[in-house]
Amino acid sequence: MICNDAQLKFSIFVINQIAQTVNKPTAIVFNSLDESGILDDYIIGCYDVLHTLGREYLVEDITEFLHDRGVTL
């Protein structure tokens, strides 16, 4: 998916926050989000809504989404 500068920065922020929370390298978090489709379909696709939410909620929401899709970090 093609994204604009704001969506790219937001995606990087989310990946880094999840990586810090689960204590995993950012590359592993990125690969998990990318391979599961969550990066394109949810984080970038729903940027307009997601970027208004707080860090803790975002991390919790996306890690639950990963879990629901059977992805473990």
PDB file of N, CA and C in Angstrom:
ATOM      1  N   MET A   1       0.845  -1.174   0.000  1.00  0.00           N
ATOM      2  CA  MET A   1       0.000   0.000   0.000  1.00  0.00           C
ATOM      3  C   MET A   1       0.892   1.240   0.000  1.00  0.00           C
ATOM      4  N   ILE A   2       0.510   2.195  -0.756  1.00  0.00           N
ATOM      5  CA  ILE A   2       1.218   3.470  -0.777  1.00  0.00           C
ATOM      6  C   ILE A   2       0.654   4.334   0.345  1.00  0.00           C
ATOM      7  N   CYS A   3       1.558   4.961   1.095  1.00  0.00           N
ATOM      8  CA  CYS A   3       1.102   5.811   2.186  1.00  0.00           C
ATOM      9  C   CYS A   3       1.792   7.170   2.100  1.00  0.00           C
ATOM     10  N   ASN A   4       1.167   8.138   2.738  1.00  0.00           N
ATOM     11  CA  ASN A   4       1.766   9.466   2.744  1.00  0.00           C
ATOM     12  C   ASN A   4       2.744   9.594   3.911  1.00  0.00           C
ATOM     13  N   ASP A   5       3.368  10.730   4.024  1.00  0.00           N
ATOM     14  CA  ASP A   5       4.390  10.959   5.044  1.00  0.00           C
ATOM     15  C   ASP A   5       3.843  10.795   6.461  1.00  0.00           C
ATOM     16  N   ALA A   6       2.662  11.316   6.710  1.00  0.00           N
ATOM     17  CA  ALA A   6       2.060  11.222   8.042  1.00  0.00           C
ATOM     18  C   ALA A   6       1.747   9.768   8.403  1.00  0.00           C
ATOM     19  N   GLN A   7       1.244   9.007   7.443  1.00  0.00           N
ATOM     20  CA  GLN A   7       0.942   7.593   7.684  1.00  0.00           C
ATOM     21  C   GLN A   7       2.220   6.799   7.933  1.00  0.00           C
ATOM     22  N   LEU A   8       3.284   7.125   7.212  1.00  0.00           N
ATOM     23  CA  LEU A   8       4.562   6.457   7.412  1.00  0.00           C
ATOM     24  C   LEU A   8       5.103   6.729   8.807  1.00  0.00           C
ATOM     25  N   LYS A   9       5.094   7.980   9.212  1.00  0.00           N
ATOM     26  CA  LYS A   9       5.576   8.337  10.547  1.00  0.00           C
ATOM     27  C   LYS A   9       4.746   7.665  11.631  1.00  0.00           C
ATOM     28  N   PHE A  10       3.437   7.633  11.442  1.00  0.00           N
ATOM     29  CA  PHE A  10       2.555   6.988  12.405  1.00  0.00           C
ATOM     30  C   PHE A  10       2.848   5.493  12.481  1.00  0.00           C
ATOM     31  N   SER A  11       3.030   4.853  11.343  1.00  0.00           N
ATOM     32  CA  SER A  11       3.333   3.422  11.312  1.00  0.00           C
ATOM     33  C   SER A  11       4.628   3.122  12.052  1.00  0.00           C
ATOM     34  N   ILE A  12       5.634   3.940  11.830  1.00  0.00           N
ATOM     35  CA  ILE A  12       6.915   3.762  12.522  1.00  0.00           C
ATOM     36  C   ILE A  12       6.737   3.928  14.022  1.00  0.00           C
ATOM     37  N   PHE A  13       5.969   4.933  14.417  1.00  0.00           N
ATOM     38  CA  PHE A  13       5.680   5.157  15.829  1.00  0.00           C
ATOM     39  C   PHE A  13       5.010   3.925  16.448  1.00  0.00           C
ATOM     40  N   VAL A  14       3.989   3.414  15.785  1.00  0.00           N
ATOM     41  CA  VAL A  14       3.250   2.260  16.307  1.00  0.00           C
ATOM     42  C   VAL A  14       4.159   1.040  16.412  1.00  0.00           C
ATOM     43  N   ILE A  15       4.939   0.784  15.385  1.00  0.00           N
ATOM     44  CA  ILE A  15       5.853  -0.363  15.400  1.00  0.00           C
ATOM     45  C   ILE A  15       6.829  -0.244  16.562  1.00  0.00           C
ATOM     46  N   ASN A  16       7.402   0.931  16.751  1.00  0.00           N
ATOM     47  CA  ASN A  16       8.352   1.132  17.855  1.00  0.00           C
ATOM     48  C   ASN A  16       7.688   0.970  19.216  1.00  0.00           C
ATOM     49  N   GLN A  17       6.481   1.478  19.373  1.00  0.00           N
ATOM     50  CA  GLN A  17       5.779   1.368  20.652  1.00  0.00           C
ATOM     51  C   GLN A  17       5.438  -0.083  20.978  1.00  0.00           C
ATOM     52  N   ILE A  18       4.987  -0.827  19.989  1.00  0.00           N
ATOM     53  CA  ILE A  18       4.688  -2.241  20.214  1.00  0.00           C
ATOM     54  C   ILE A  18       5.964  -3.001  20.549  1.00  0.00           C
ATOM     55  N   ALA A  19       7.032  -2.721  19.816  1.00  0.00           N
ATOM     56  CA  ALA A  19       8.304  -3.400  20.063  1.00  0.00           C
ATOM     57  C   ALA A  19       8.796  -3.153  21.493  1.00  0.00           C
ATOM     58  N   GLN A  20       8.690  -1.923  21.957  1.00  0.00           N
ATOM     59  CA  GLN A  20       9.101  -1.608  23.328  1.00  0.00           C
ATOM     60  C   GLN A  20       8.222  -2.323  24.342  1.00  0.00           C
ATOM     61  N   THR A  21       6.935  -2.356  24.084  1.00  0.00           N
ATOM     62  CA  THR A  21       5.998  -2.971  25.021  1.00  0.00           C
ATOM     63  C   THR A  21       6.210  -4.474  25.145  1.00  0.00           C
ATOM     64  N   VAL A  22       6.422  -5.142  24.026  1.00  0.00           N
ATOM     65  CA  VAL A  22       6.589  -6.601  24.053  1.00  0.00           C
ATOM     66  C   VAL A  22       8.054  -7.022  24.135  1.00  0.00           C
ATOM     67  N   ASN A  23       8.939  -6.029  24.201  1.00  0.00           N
ATOM     68  CA  ASN A  23      10.384  -6.277  24.336  1.00  0.00           C
ATOM     69  C   ASN A  23      10.922  -7.177  23.219  1.00  0.00           C
ATOM     70  N   LYS A  24      10.568  -6.814  21.992  1.00  0.00           N
ATOM     71  CA  LYS A  24      11.039  -7.523  20.800  1.00  0.00           C
ATOM     72  C   LYS A  24      11.666  -6.521  19.846  1.00  0.00           C
ATOM     73  N   PRO A  25      12.580  -6.981  18.997  1.00  0.00           N
ATOM     74  CA  PRO A  25      13.168  -6.072  18.003  1.00  0.00           C
ATOM     75  C   PRO A  25      12.099  -5.524  17.048  1.00  0.00           C
ATOM     76  N   THR A  26      12.299  -4.296  16.627  1.00  0.00           N
ATOM     77  CA  THR A  26      11.337  -3.668  15.725  1.00  0.00           C
ATOM     78  C   THR A  26      11.181  -4.442  14.418  1.00  0.00           C
ATOM     79  N   ALA A  27      12.245  -5.085  13.961  1.00  0.00           N
ATOM     80  CA  ALA A  27      12.171  -5.855  12.714  1.00  0.00           C
ATOM     81  C   ALA A  27      11.183  -7.008  12.845  1.00  0.00           C
ATOM     82  N   ILE A  28      11.147  -7.661  13.984  1.00  0.00           N
ATOM     83  CA  ILE A  28      10.213  -8.767  14.204  1.00  0.00           C
ATOM     84  C   ILE A  28       8.780  -8.241  14.236  1.00  0.00           C
ATOM     85  N   VAL A  29       8.571  -7.126  14.924  1.00  0.00           N
ATOM     86  CA  VAL A  29       7.231  -6.531  14.994  1.00  0.00           C
ATOM     87  C   VAL A  29       6.790  -6.096  13.601  1.00  0.00           C
ATOM     88  N   PHE A  30       7.678  -5.430  12.870  1.00  0.00           N
ATOM     89  CA  PHE A  30       7.347  -5.002  11.505  1.00  0.00           C
ATOM     90  C   PHE A  30       6.958  -6.192  10.647  1.00  0.00           C
ATOM     91  N   ASN A  31       7.772  -7.243  10.659  1.00  0.00           N
ATOM     92  CA  ASN A  31       7.483  -8.423   9.833  1.00  0.00           C
ATOM     93  C   ASN A  31       6.150  -9.055  10.198  1.00  0.00           C
ATOM     94  N   SER A  32       5.851  -9.134  11.484  1.00  0.00           N
ATOM     95  CA  SER A  32       4.583  -9.718  11.925  1.00  0.00           C
ATOM     96  C   SER A  32       3.400  -8.889  11.452  1.00  0.00           C
ATOM     97  N   LEU A  33       3.512  -7.571  11.587  1.00  0.00           N
ATOM     98  CA  LEU A  33       2.431  -6.688  11.146  1.00  0.00           C
ATOM     99  C   LEU A  33       2.276  -6.719   9.628  1.00  0.00           C
ATOM    100  N   ASP A  34       3.388  -6.757   8.929  1.00  0.00           N
ATOM    101  CA  ASP A  34       3.360  -6.759   7.468  1.00  0.00           C
ATOM    102  C   ASP A  34       2.799  -8.071   6.928  1.00  0.00           C
ATOM    103  N   GLU A  35       3.313  -9.193   7.415  1.00  0.00           N
ATOM    104  CA  GLU A  35       2.895 -10.501   6.911  1.00  0.00           C
ATOM    105  C   GLU A  35       1.435 -10.807   7.242  1.00  0.00           C
ATOM    106  N   SER A  36       0.948 -10.294   8.362  1.00  0.00           N
ATOM    107  CA  SER A  36      -0.447 -10.546   8.751  1.00  0.00           C
ATOM    108  C   SER A  36      -1.420  -9.615   8.033  1.00  0.00           C
ATOM    109  N   GLY A  37      -0.904  -8.600   7.360  1.00  0.00           N
ATOM    110  CA  GLY A  37      -1.747  -7.640   6.662  1.00  0.00           C
ATOM    111  C   GLY A  37      -2.232  -6.505   7.545  1.00  0.00           C
ATOM    112  N   ILE A  38      -1.896  -6.556   8.827  1.00  0.00           N
ATOM    113  CA  ILE A  38      -2.362  -5.537   9.762  1.00  0.00           C
ATOM    114  C   ILE A  38      -1.743  -4.183   9.453  1.00  0.00           C
ATOM    115  N   LEU A  39      -0.520  -4.158   8.997  1.00  0.00           N
ATOM    116  CA  LEU A  39       0.140  -2.891   8.695  1.00  0.00           C
ATOM    117  C   LEU A  39      -0.614  -2.134   7.605  1.00  0.00           C
ATOM    118  N   ASP A  40      -0.853  -2.787   6.486  1.00  0.00           N
ATOM    119  CA  ASP A  40      -1.531  -2.125   5.369  1.00  0.00           C
ATOM    120  C   ASP A  40      -3.027  -1.948   5.617  1.00  0.00           C
ATOM    121  N   ASP A  41      -3.681  -3.035   6.016  1.00  0.00           N
ATOM    122  CA  ASP A  41      -5.140  -3.019   6.117  1.00  0.00           C
ATOM    123  C   ASP A  41      -5.654  -2.231   7.309  1.00  0.00           C
ATOM    124  N   TYR A  42      -4.927  -2.242   8.405  1.00  0.00           N
ATOM    125  CA  TYR A  42      -5.450  -1.622   9.620  1.00  0.00           C
ATOM    126  C   TYR A  42      -4.701  -0.345  10.001  1.00  0.00           C
ATOM    127  N   ILE A  43      -3.389  -0.447  10.200  1.00  0.00           N
ATOM    128  CA  ILE A  43      -2.634   0.714  10.688  1.00  0.00           C
ATOM    129  C   ILE A  43      -2.632   1.848   9.661  1.00  0.00           C
ATOM    130  N   ILE A  44      -2.311   1.519   8.421  1.00  0.00           N
ATOM    131  CA  ILE A  44      -2.313   2.547   7.382  1.00  0.00           C
ATOM    132  C   ILE A  44      -3.731   2.796   6.880  1.00  0.00           C
ATOM    133  N   GLY A  45      -4.482   1.727   6.688  1.00  0.00           N
ATOM    134  CA  GLY A  45      -5.840   1.853   6.161  1.00  0.00           C
ATOM    135  C   GLY A  45      -6.792   2.626   7.063  1.00  0.00           C
ATOM    136  N   CYS A  46      -6.575   2.532   8.367  1.00  0.00           N
ATOM    137  CA  CYS A  46      -7.455   3.225   9.332  1.00  0.00           C
ATOM    138  C   CYS A  46      -6.731   4.377  10.018  1.00  0.00           C
ATOM    139  N   TYR A  47      -5.714   4.891   9.378  1.00  0.00           N
ATOM    140  CA  TYR A  47      -4.913   5.973   9.953  1.00  0.00           C
ATOM    141  C   TYR A  47      -5.761   7.133  10.451  1.00  0.00           C
ATOM    142  N   ASP A  48      -6.753   7.540   9.667  1.00  0.00           N
ATOM    143  CA  ASP A  48      -7.566   8.710  10.021  1.00  0.00           C
ATOM    144  C   ASP A  48      -8.171   8.597  11.411  1.00  0.00           C
ATOM    145  N   VAL A  49      -8.573   7.415  11.798  1.00  0.00           N
ATOM    146  CA  VAL A  49      -9.148   7.203  13.129  1.00  0.00           C
ATOM    147  C   VAL A  49      -8.063   6.885  14.149  1.00  0.00           C
ATOM    148  N   LEU A  50      -7.172   5.973  13.791  1.00  0.00           N
ATOM    149  CA  LEU A  50      -6.175   5.484  14.753  1.00  0.00           C
ATOM    150  C   LEU A  50      -5.234   6.565  15.263  1.00  0.00           C
ATOM    151  N   HIS A  51      -4.852   7.508  14.422  1.00  0.00           N
ATOM    152  CA  HIS A  51      -3.860   8.496  14.858  1.00  0.00           C
ATOM    153  C   HIS A  51      -4.404   9.442  15.924  1.00  0.00           C
ATOM    154  N   THR A  52      -5.709   9.393  16.156  1.00  0.00           N
ATOM    155  CA  THR A  52      -6.294  10.251  17.193  1.00  0.00           C
ATOM    156  C   THR A  52      -6.310   9.571  18.558  1.00  0.00           C
ATOM    157  N   LEU A  53      -5.935   8.298  18.602  1.00  0.00           N
ATOM    158  CA  LEU A  53      -6.004   7.526  19.843  1.00  0.00           C
ATOM    159  C   LEU A  53      -4.693   7.590  20.613  1.00  0.00           C
ATOM    160  N   GLY A  54      -4.744   7.273  21.885  1.00  0.00           N
ATOM    161  CA  GLY A  54      -3.562   7.292  22.735  1.00  0.00           C
ATOM    162  C   GLY A  54      -2.661   6.095  22.513  1.00  0.00           C
ATOM    163  N   ARG A  55      -1.408   6.253  22.891  1.00  0.00           N
ATOM    164  CA  ARG A  55      -0.388   5.224  22.706  1.00  0.00           C
ATOM    165  C   ARG A  55      -0.780   3.906  23.357  1.00  0.00           C
ATOM    166  N   GLU A  56      -1.197   3.936  24.600  1.00  0.00           N
ATOM    167  CA  GLU A  56      -1.516   2.702  25.315  1.00  0.00           C
ATOM    168  C   GLU A  56      -2.660   1.955  24.640  1.00  0.00           C
ATOM    169  N   TYR A  57      -3.684   2.695  24.246  1.00  0.00           N
ATOM    170  CA  TYR A  57      -4.819   2.062  23.582  1.00  0.00           C
ATOM    171  C   TYR A  57      -4.383   1.446  22.251  1.00  0.00           C
ATOM    172  N   LEU A  58      -3.580   2.167  21.482  1.00  0.00           N
ATOM    173  CA  LEU A  58      -3.109   1.656  20.192  1.00  0.00           C
ATOM    174  C   LEU A  58      -2.342   0.351  20.356  1.00  0.00           C
ATOM    175  N   VAL A  59      -1.415   0.346  21.297  1.00  0.00           N
ATOM    176  CA  VAL A  59      -0.601  -0.850  21.512  1.00  0.00           C
ATOM    177  C   VAL A  59      -1.493  -2.020  21.923  1.00  0.00           C
ATOM    178  N   GLU A  60      -2.402  -1.787  22.853  1.00  0.00           N
ATOM    179  CA  GLU A  60      -3.294  -2.846  23.307  1.00  0.00           C
ATOM    180  C   GLU A  60      -4.188  -3.341  22.170  1.00  0.00           C
ATOM    181  N   ASP A  61      -4.765  -2.415  21.427  1.00  0.00           N
ATOM    182  CA  ASP A  61      -5.660  -2.763  20.328  1.00  0.00           C
ATOM    183  C   ASP A  61      -4.951  -3.580  19.263  1.00  0.00           C
ATOM    184  N   ILE A  62      -3.781  -3.159  18.868  1.00  0.00           N
ATOM    185  CA  ILE A  62      -3.075  -3.839  17.778  1.00  0.00           C
ATOM    186  C   ILE A  62      -2.504  -5.171  18.236  1.00  0.00           C
ATOM    187  N   THR A  63      -2.024  -5.264  19.469  1.00  0.00           N
ATOM    188  CA  THR A  63      -1.541  -6.565  19.951  1.00  0.00           C
ATOM    189  C   THR A  63      -2.691  -7.561  20.091  1.00  0.00           C
ATOM    190  N   GLU A  64      -3.873  -7.085  20.470  1.00  0.00           N
ATOM    191  CA  GLU A  64      -5.050  -7.961  20.506  1.00  0.00           C
ATOM    192  C   GLU A  64      -5.430  -8.399  19.094  1.00  0.00           C
ATOM    193  N   PHE A  65      -5.326  -7.480  18.152  1.00  0.00           N
ATOM    194  CA  PHE A  65      -5.619  -7.796  16.754  1.00  0.00           C
ATOM    195  C   PHE A  65      -4.653  -8.865  16.245  1.00  0.00           C
ATOM    196  N   LEU A  66      -3.375  -8.738  16.571  1.00  0.00           N
ATOM    197  CA  LEU A  66      -2.386  -9.757  16.210  1.00  0.00           C
ATOM    198  C   LEU A  66      -2.785 -11.108  16.799  1.00  0.00           C
ATOM    199  N   HIS A  67      -3.138 -11.095  18.069  1.00  0.00           N
ATOM    200  CA  HIS A  67      -3.541 -12.331  18.753  1.00  0.00           C
ATOM    201  C   HIS A  67      -4.760 -12.961  18.068  1.00  0.00           C
ATOM    202  N   ASP A  68      -5.748 -12.125  17.724  1.00  0.00           N
ATOM    203  CA  ASP A  68      -6.953 -12.619  17.063  1.00  0.00           C
ATOM    204  C   ASP A  68      -6.642 -13.267  15.713  1.00  0.00           C
ATOM    205  N   ARG A  69      -5.604 -12.795  15.060  1.00  0.00           N
ATOM    206  CA  ARG A  69      -5.197 -13.362  13.766  1.00  0.00           C
ATOM    207  C   ARG A  69      -4.224 -14.534  13.936  1.00  0.00           C
ATOM    208  N   GLY A  70      -3.935 -14.895  15.193  1.00  0.00           N
ATOM    209  CA  GLY A  70      -3.062 -16.030  15.450  1.00  0.00           C
ATOM    210  C   GLY A  70      -1.587 -15.729  15.329  1.00  0.00           C
ATOM    211  N   VAL A  71      -1.227 -14.456  15.384  1.00  0.00           N
ATOM    212  CA  VAL A  71       0.173 -14.044  15.268  1.00  0.00           C
ATOM    213  C   VAL A  71       0.742 -13.832  16.657  1.00  0.00           C
ATOM    214  N   THR A  72       1.861 -14.462  16.931  1.00  0.00           N
ATOM    215  CA  THR A  72       2.522 -14.249  18.212  1.00  0.00           C
ATOM    216  C   THR A  72       3.817 -13.498  17.990  1.00  0.00           C
ATOM    217  N   LEU A  73       4.124 -12.632  18.929  1.00  0.00           N
ATOM    218  CA  LEU A  73       5.371 -11.857  18.860  1.00  0.00           C
ATOM    219  C   LEU A  73       6.402 -12.450  19.791  1.00  0.00           C
TER     220      LEU A  73
END
